[in-house]
mmCIF file of C-alpha atoms in Angstrom:
data_model
loop_
_atom_site.group_PDB
_atom_site.id
_atom_site.type_symbol
_atom_site.label_atom_id
_atom_site.label_comp_id
_atom_site.label_asym_id
_atom_site.label_seq_id
_atom_site.Cartn_x
_atom_site.Cartn_y
_atom_site.Cartn_z
ATOM 1 C CA MET F 3 -48.860 -5.535 39.333
ATOM 2 C CA LYS F 4 -52.161 -2.584 38.839
ATOM 3 C CA LYS F 5 -50.455 -1.416 35.476
ATOM 4 C CA ARG F 6 -49.955 -4.790 34.413
ATOM 5 C CA ARG F 7 -54.009 -5.882 35.242
ATOM 6 C CA LEU F 8 -54.729 -2.346 33.579
ATOM 7 C CA VAL F 9 -53.074 -3.928 30.243
ATOM 8 C CA MET F 10 -54.979 -7.058 30.445
ATOM 9 C CA ARG F 11 -58.384 -4.804 30.831
ATOM 10 C CA THR F 12 -57.732 -3.021 27.995
ATOM 11 C CA VAL F 13 -56.333 -5.629 25.946
ATOM 12 C CA ILE F 14 -59.619 -7.826 26.608
ATOM 13 C CA LEU F 15 -61.854 -4.673 26.224
ATOM 14 C CA LEU F 16 -60.370 -4.475 22.575
ATOM 15 C CA ILE F 17 -60.754 -7.956 21.579
ATOM 16 C CA LEU F 18 -64.468 -8.022 22.997
ATOM 17 C CA GLY F 19 -64.928 -4.534 20.837
ATOM 18 C CA ALA F 20 -63.428 -5.648 17.625
ATOM 19 C CA ALA F 21 -65.756 -9.168 18.035
ATOM 20 C CA VAL F 22 -69.002 -7.172 18.432
ATOM 21 C CA ALA F 23 -67.992 -4.623 15.339
ATOM 22 C CA TYR F 24 -67.262 -7.526 13.266
ATOM 23 C CA THR F 25 -70.622 -9.231 14.502
ATOM 24 C CA LEU F 26 -72.496 -5.714 13.624
ATOM 25 C CA TYR F 27 -70.618 -5.868 10.305
ATOM 26 C CA ALA F 28 -71.733 -9.293 9.601
ATOM 27 C CA ASN F 29 -75.230 -9.123 10.394
ATOM 28 C CA PHE F 30 -75.692 -5.651 8.653
ATOM 29 C CA SER F 31 -73.843 -7.063 5.286
ATOM 30 C CA LYS F 32 -75.865 -10.711 5.529
ATOM 31 C CA ASP F 33 -78.447 -9.350 2.917
ATOM 32 C CA LYS F 34 -75.663 -8.327 0.420
ATOM 33 C CA VAL F 35 -74.484 -12.006 0.083
ATOM 34 C CA HIS F 36 -77.541 -13.002 -1.881
ATOM 35 C CA LYS F 37 -75.771 -12.797 -5.478
ATOM 36 C CA VAL F 38 -78.600 -13.913 -7.572
ATOM 37 C CA GLU F 39 -80.739 -11.766 -9.061
ATOM 38 C CA MET F 40 -84.270 -12.876 -10.490
ATOM 39 C CA GLY F 41 -84.069 -12.383 -14.385
ATOM 40 C CA LYS F 42 -80.631 -12.053 -14.311
ATOM 41 C CA GLU F 43 -78.209 -15.160 -15.989
ATOM 42 C CA ALA F 44 -78.158 -17.939 -13.299
ATOM 43 C CA PRO F 45 -73.910 -18.344 -12.438
ATOM 44 C CA ASP F 46 -72.668 -21.715 -14.532
ATOM 45 C CA PHE F 47 -70.989 -24.131 -12.500
ATOM 46 C CA VAL F 48 -69.961 -27.768 -13.631
ATOM 47 C CA LEU F 49 -70.113 -30.649 -10.890
ATOM 48 C CA VAL F 50 -69.859 -34.116 -10.718
ATOM 49 C CA ASP F 51 -72.727 -36.642 -9.916
ATOM 50 C CA MET F 52 -72.564 -39.758 -8.179
ATOM 51 C CA GLU F 53 -71.670 -41.903 -11.041
ATOM 52 C CA GLY F 54 -68.763 -39.553 -12.281
ATOM 53 C CA GLU F 55 -70.570 -37.875 -14.794
ATOM 54 C CA SER F 56 -70.401 -33.940 -15.327
ATOM 55 C CA HIS F 57 -73.404 -31.563 -15.039
ATOM 56 C CA ARG F 58 -72.999 -28.177 -16.384
ATOM 57 C CA LEU F 59 -75.893 -26.106 -15.771
ATOM 58 C CA SER F 60 -75.222 -24.057 -19.363
ATOM 59 C CA ASP F 61 -75.725 -27.410 -21.448
ATOM 60 C CA TYR F 62 -79.140 -27.066 -19.848
ATOM 61 C CA LYS F 63 -80.337 -24.491 -21.812
ATOM 62 C CA GLY F 64 -83.654 -24.740 -23.985
ATOM 63 C CA GLN F 65 -84.877 -26.774 -20.664
ATOM 64 C CA GLY F 66 -86.017 -25.419 -17.296
ATOM 65 C CA VAL F 67 -83.859 -26.535 -14.292
ATOM 66 C CA PHE F 68 -85.008 -26.958 -10.891
ATOM 67 C CA LEU F 69 -82.218 -26.718 -8.393
ATOM 68 C CA ASN F 70 -81.993 -27.830 -5.084
ATOM 69 C CA PHE F 71 -79.721 -27.237 -2.403
ATOM 70 C CA TRP F 72 -79.585 -29.877 0.370
ATOM 71 C CA GLY F 73 -77.888 -31.751 2.975
ATOM 72 C CA THR F 74 -78.154 -35.237 4.595
ATOM 73 C CA TRP F 75 -78.421 -33.561 7.844
ATOM 74 C CA CYS F 76 -81.167 -31.482 7.528
ATOM 75 C CA LYS F 77 -84.769 -32.795 8.005
ATOM 76 C CA PRO F 78 -86.480 -30.307 5.877
ATOM 77 C CA CYS F 79 -84.780 -31.685 3.085
ATOM 78 C CA GLU F 80 -85.067 -35.138 3.551
ATOM 79 C CA LYS F 81 -88.832 -34.778 3.521
ATOM 80 C CA GLU F 82 -89.051 -32.833 0.243
ATOM 81 C CA MET F 83 -87.069 -35.495 -1.535
ATOM 82 C CA PRO F 84 -89.529 -38.074 -2.644
ATOM 83 C CA TYR F 85 -91.798 -35.048 -3.780
ATOM 84 C CA ILE F 86 -88.995 -33.673 -5.814
ATOM 85 C CA ASN F 87 -87.983 -37.198 -7.014
ATOM 86 C CA ASN F 88 -91.940 -37.940 -8.197
ATOM 87 C CA GLN F 89 -92.231 -34.707 -9.851
ATOM 88 C CA TYR F 90 -88.935 -35.328 -11.572
ATOM 89 C CA LYS F 91 -90.246 -38.181 -12.879
ATOM 90 C CA GLN F 92 -93.569 -36.426 -14.220
ATOM 91 C CA PHE F 93 -91.593 -33.669 -15.765
ATOM 92 C CA GLU F 94 -88.451 -35.386 -17.264
ATOM 93 C CA ASP F 95 -89.683 -35.650 -20.483
ATOM 94 C CA GLN F 96 -91.229 -32.424 -20.626
ATOM 95 C CA GLY F 97 -88.224 -30.433 -20.256
ATOM 96 C CA VAL F 98 -87.462 -30.302 -17.100
ATOM 97 C CA GLN F 99 -84.107 -31.390 -15.550
ATOM 98 C CA THR F 100 -83.535 -31.348 -11.655
ATOM 99 C CA LEU F 101 -80.538 -31.094 -10.005
ATOM 100 C CA ALA F 102 -79.944 -31.770 -6.256
ATOM 101 C CA ILE F 103 -76.598 -30.026 -4.931
ATOM 102 C CA ASN F 104 -75.567 -31.234 -1.623
ATOM 103 C CA ILE F 105 -73.541 -28.778 0.166
ATOM 104 C CA SER F 106 -69.895 -29.938 0.820
ATOM 105 C CA GLU F 107 -70.541 -33.540 2.192
ATOM 106 C CA SER F 108 -68.548 -36.659 1.869
ATOM 107 C CA ASN F 109 -69.413 -39.022 -1.056
ATOM 108 C CA LEU F 110 -70.398 -42.357 1.356
ATOM 109 C CA ALA F 111 -72.572 -39.926 3.523
ATOM 110 C CA VAL F 112 -74.409 -38.949 0.576
ATOM 111 C CA SER F 113 -74.147 -42.363 -1.234
ATOM 112 C CA LYS F 114 -76.337 -43.729 1.819
ATOM 113 C CA PHE F 115 -78.531 -41.203 1.754
ATOM 114 C CA LEU F 116 -79.314 -41.846 -1.857
ATOM 115 C CA ASP F 117 -79.356 -45.535 -0.887
ATOM 116 C CA ARG F 118 -81.875 -45.022 1.536
ATOM 117 C CA HIS F 119 -84.181 -43.013 -0.529
ATOM 118 C CA ASN F 120 -83.612 -44.392 -4.336
ATOM 119 C CA LEU F 121 -83.470 -41.191 -6.144
ATOM 120 C CA ASP F 122 -83.824 -41.166 -9.669
ATOM 121 C CA PHE F 123 -82.615 -37.524 -10.430
ATOM 122 C CA PRO F 124 -78.849 -36.529 -10.492
ATOM 123 C CA VAL F 125 -76.994 -35.663 -7.240
ATOM 124 C CA VAL F 126 -74.270 -33.867 -7.342
ATOM 125 C CA ILE F 127 -71.432 -32.587 -4.646
ATOM 126 C CA ASP F 128 -70.365 -28.742 -3.866
ATOM 127 C CA LYS F 129 -67.502 -29.907 -2.304
ATOM 128 C CA ASP F 130 -65.469 -26.326 -2.177
ATOM 129 C CA GLY F 131 -68.553 -24.592 -1.712
ATOM 130 C CA GLN F 132 -68.286 -22.398 -4.380
ATOM 131 C CA VAL F 133 -71.508 -22.955 -6.443
ATOM 132 C CA ARG F 134 -72.948 -22.289 -2.719
ATOM 133 C CA ASN F 135 -71.350 -19.003 -2.527
ATOM 134 C CA ALA F 136 -72.445 -17.943 -5.971
ATOM 135 C CA TYR F 137 -75.749 -18.469 -5.104
ATOM 136 C CA GLY F 138 -75.600 -17.112 -1.821
ATOM 137 C CA ILE F 139 -77.085 -20.251 0.013
ATOM 138 C CA GLY F 140 -77.891 -19.531 3.307
ATOM 139 C CA PRO F 141 -80.570 -21.816 5.271
ATOM 140 C CA LEU F 142 -81.405 -25.260 3.512
ATOM 141 C CA PRO F 143 -83.528 -26.527 1.903
ATOM 142 C CA ALA F 144 -82.858 -23.977 -0.899
ATOM 143 C CA THR F 145 -84.510 -24.185 -4.740
ATOM 144 C CA PHE F 146 -83.615 -22.072 -7.638
ATOM 145 C CA LEU F 147 -85.877 -22.296 -10.611
ATOM 146 C CA VAL F 148 -83.650 -21.501 -14.092
ATOM 147 C CA ASP F 149 -86.013 -21.088 -17.231
ATOM 148 C CA PRO F 150 -85.008 -22.380 -20.658
ATOM 149 C CA GLU F 151 -82.834 -18.965 -21.320
ATOM 150 C CA GLY F 152 -80.729 -19.825 -18.241
ATOM 151 C CA LYS F 153 -82.565 -16.889 -16.285
ATOM 152 C CA VAL F 154 -83.022 -17.609 -12.248
ATOM 153 C CA VAL F 155 -87.161 -16.905 -12.347
ATOM 154 C CA LYS F 156 -87.569 -17.883 -8.779
ATOM 155 C CA TYR F 157 -85.774 -18.537 -5.397
ATOM 156 C CA HIS F 158 -87.752 -20.756 -2.523
ATOM 157 C CA THR F 159 -85.907 -21.278 1.009
ATOM 158 C CA GLY F 160 -87.562 -23.823 3.153
ATOM 159 C CA THR F 161 -89.296 -27.091 3.058
ATOM 160 C CA LEU F 162 -91.446 -27.966 -0.228
ATOM 161 C CA THR F 163 -94.455 -29.576 -0.426
ATOM 162 C CA GLU F 164 -95.486 -31.824 -3.470
ATOM 163 C CA SER F 165 -97.839 -29.604 -5.114
ATOM 164 C CA MET F 166 -94.984 -26.831 -4.643
ATOM 165 C CA VAL F 167 -92.710 -28.658 -6.609
ATOM 166 C CA ARG F 168 -95.058 -29.235 -9.572
ATOM 167 C CA GLU F 169 -96.201 -25.648 -9.669
ATOM 168 C CA PHE F 170 -92.398 -25.090 -9.791
ATOM 169 C CA MET F 171 -91.728 -27.114 -12.625
ATOM 170 C CA GLU F 172 -94.762 -26.207 -14.583
ATOM 171 C CA GLN F 173 -93.629 -22.571 -14.209
ATOM 172 C CA ILE F 174 -90.019 -23.883 -15.895
ATOM 173 C CA LYS F 175 -91.532 -26.034 -18.185
ATOM 174 C CA PRO F 176 -90.550 -25.163 -22.160
#
């Protein structure tokens, strides 16, 4: 009986030790997840919008691209959407494109969100999380500014104000 208890305690301690080791490893290596470097080429991708049209990032070369990663459940994301929409209308004819990349949600959830907020810019869904992983996205909302040459010039995480959106779009205007 004592031997059996000793074995069980040893197994439990080993499992706890492995969990602690993994947690430490994950915390110390999380800074390396951010794969996109400023001044480097933005990772290319193709995602489909709610109307079934494909959007390839590299097709927007020659234009600035405002990439916004978001989720329907994210209150800060919801707060900034009208600001992004207003500035999209201002900058769309000046060579600045906006792509809102939803993080792996259903078409139904995204459609309901879009109907409620009446957004004009293209919204695509990263179904399998590959784009999110390529860009090293952590907390939402996350915004990348891609210049007309296709290079990432800025990364911002957190809620944007309308003046910030305007300033960011101004930075990537051709």
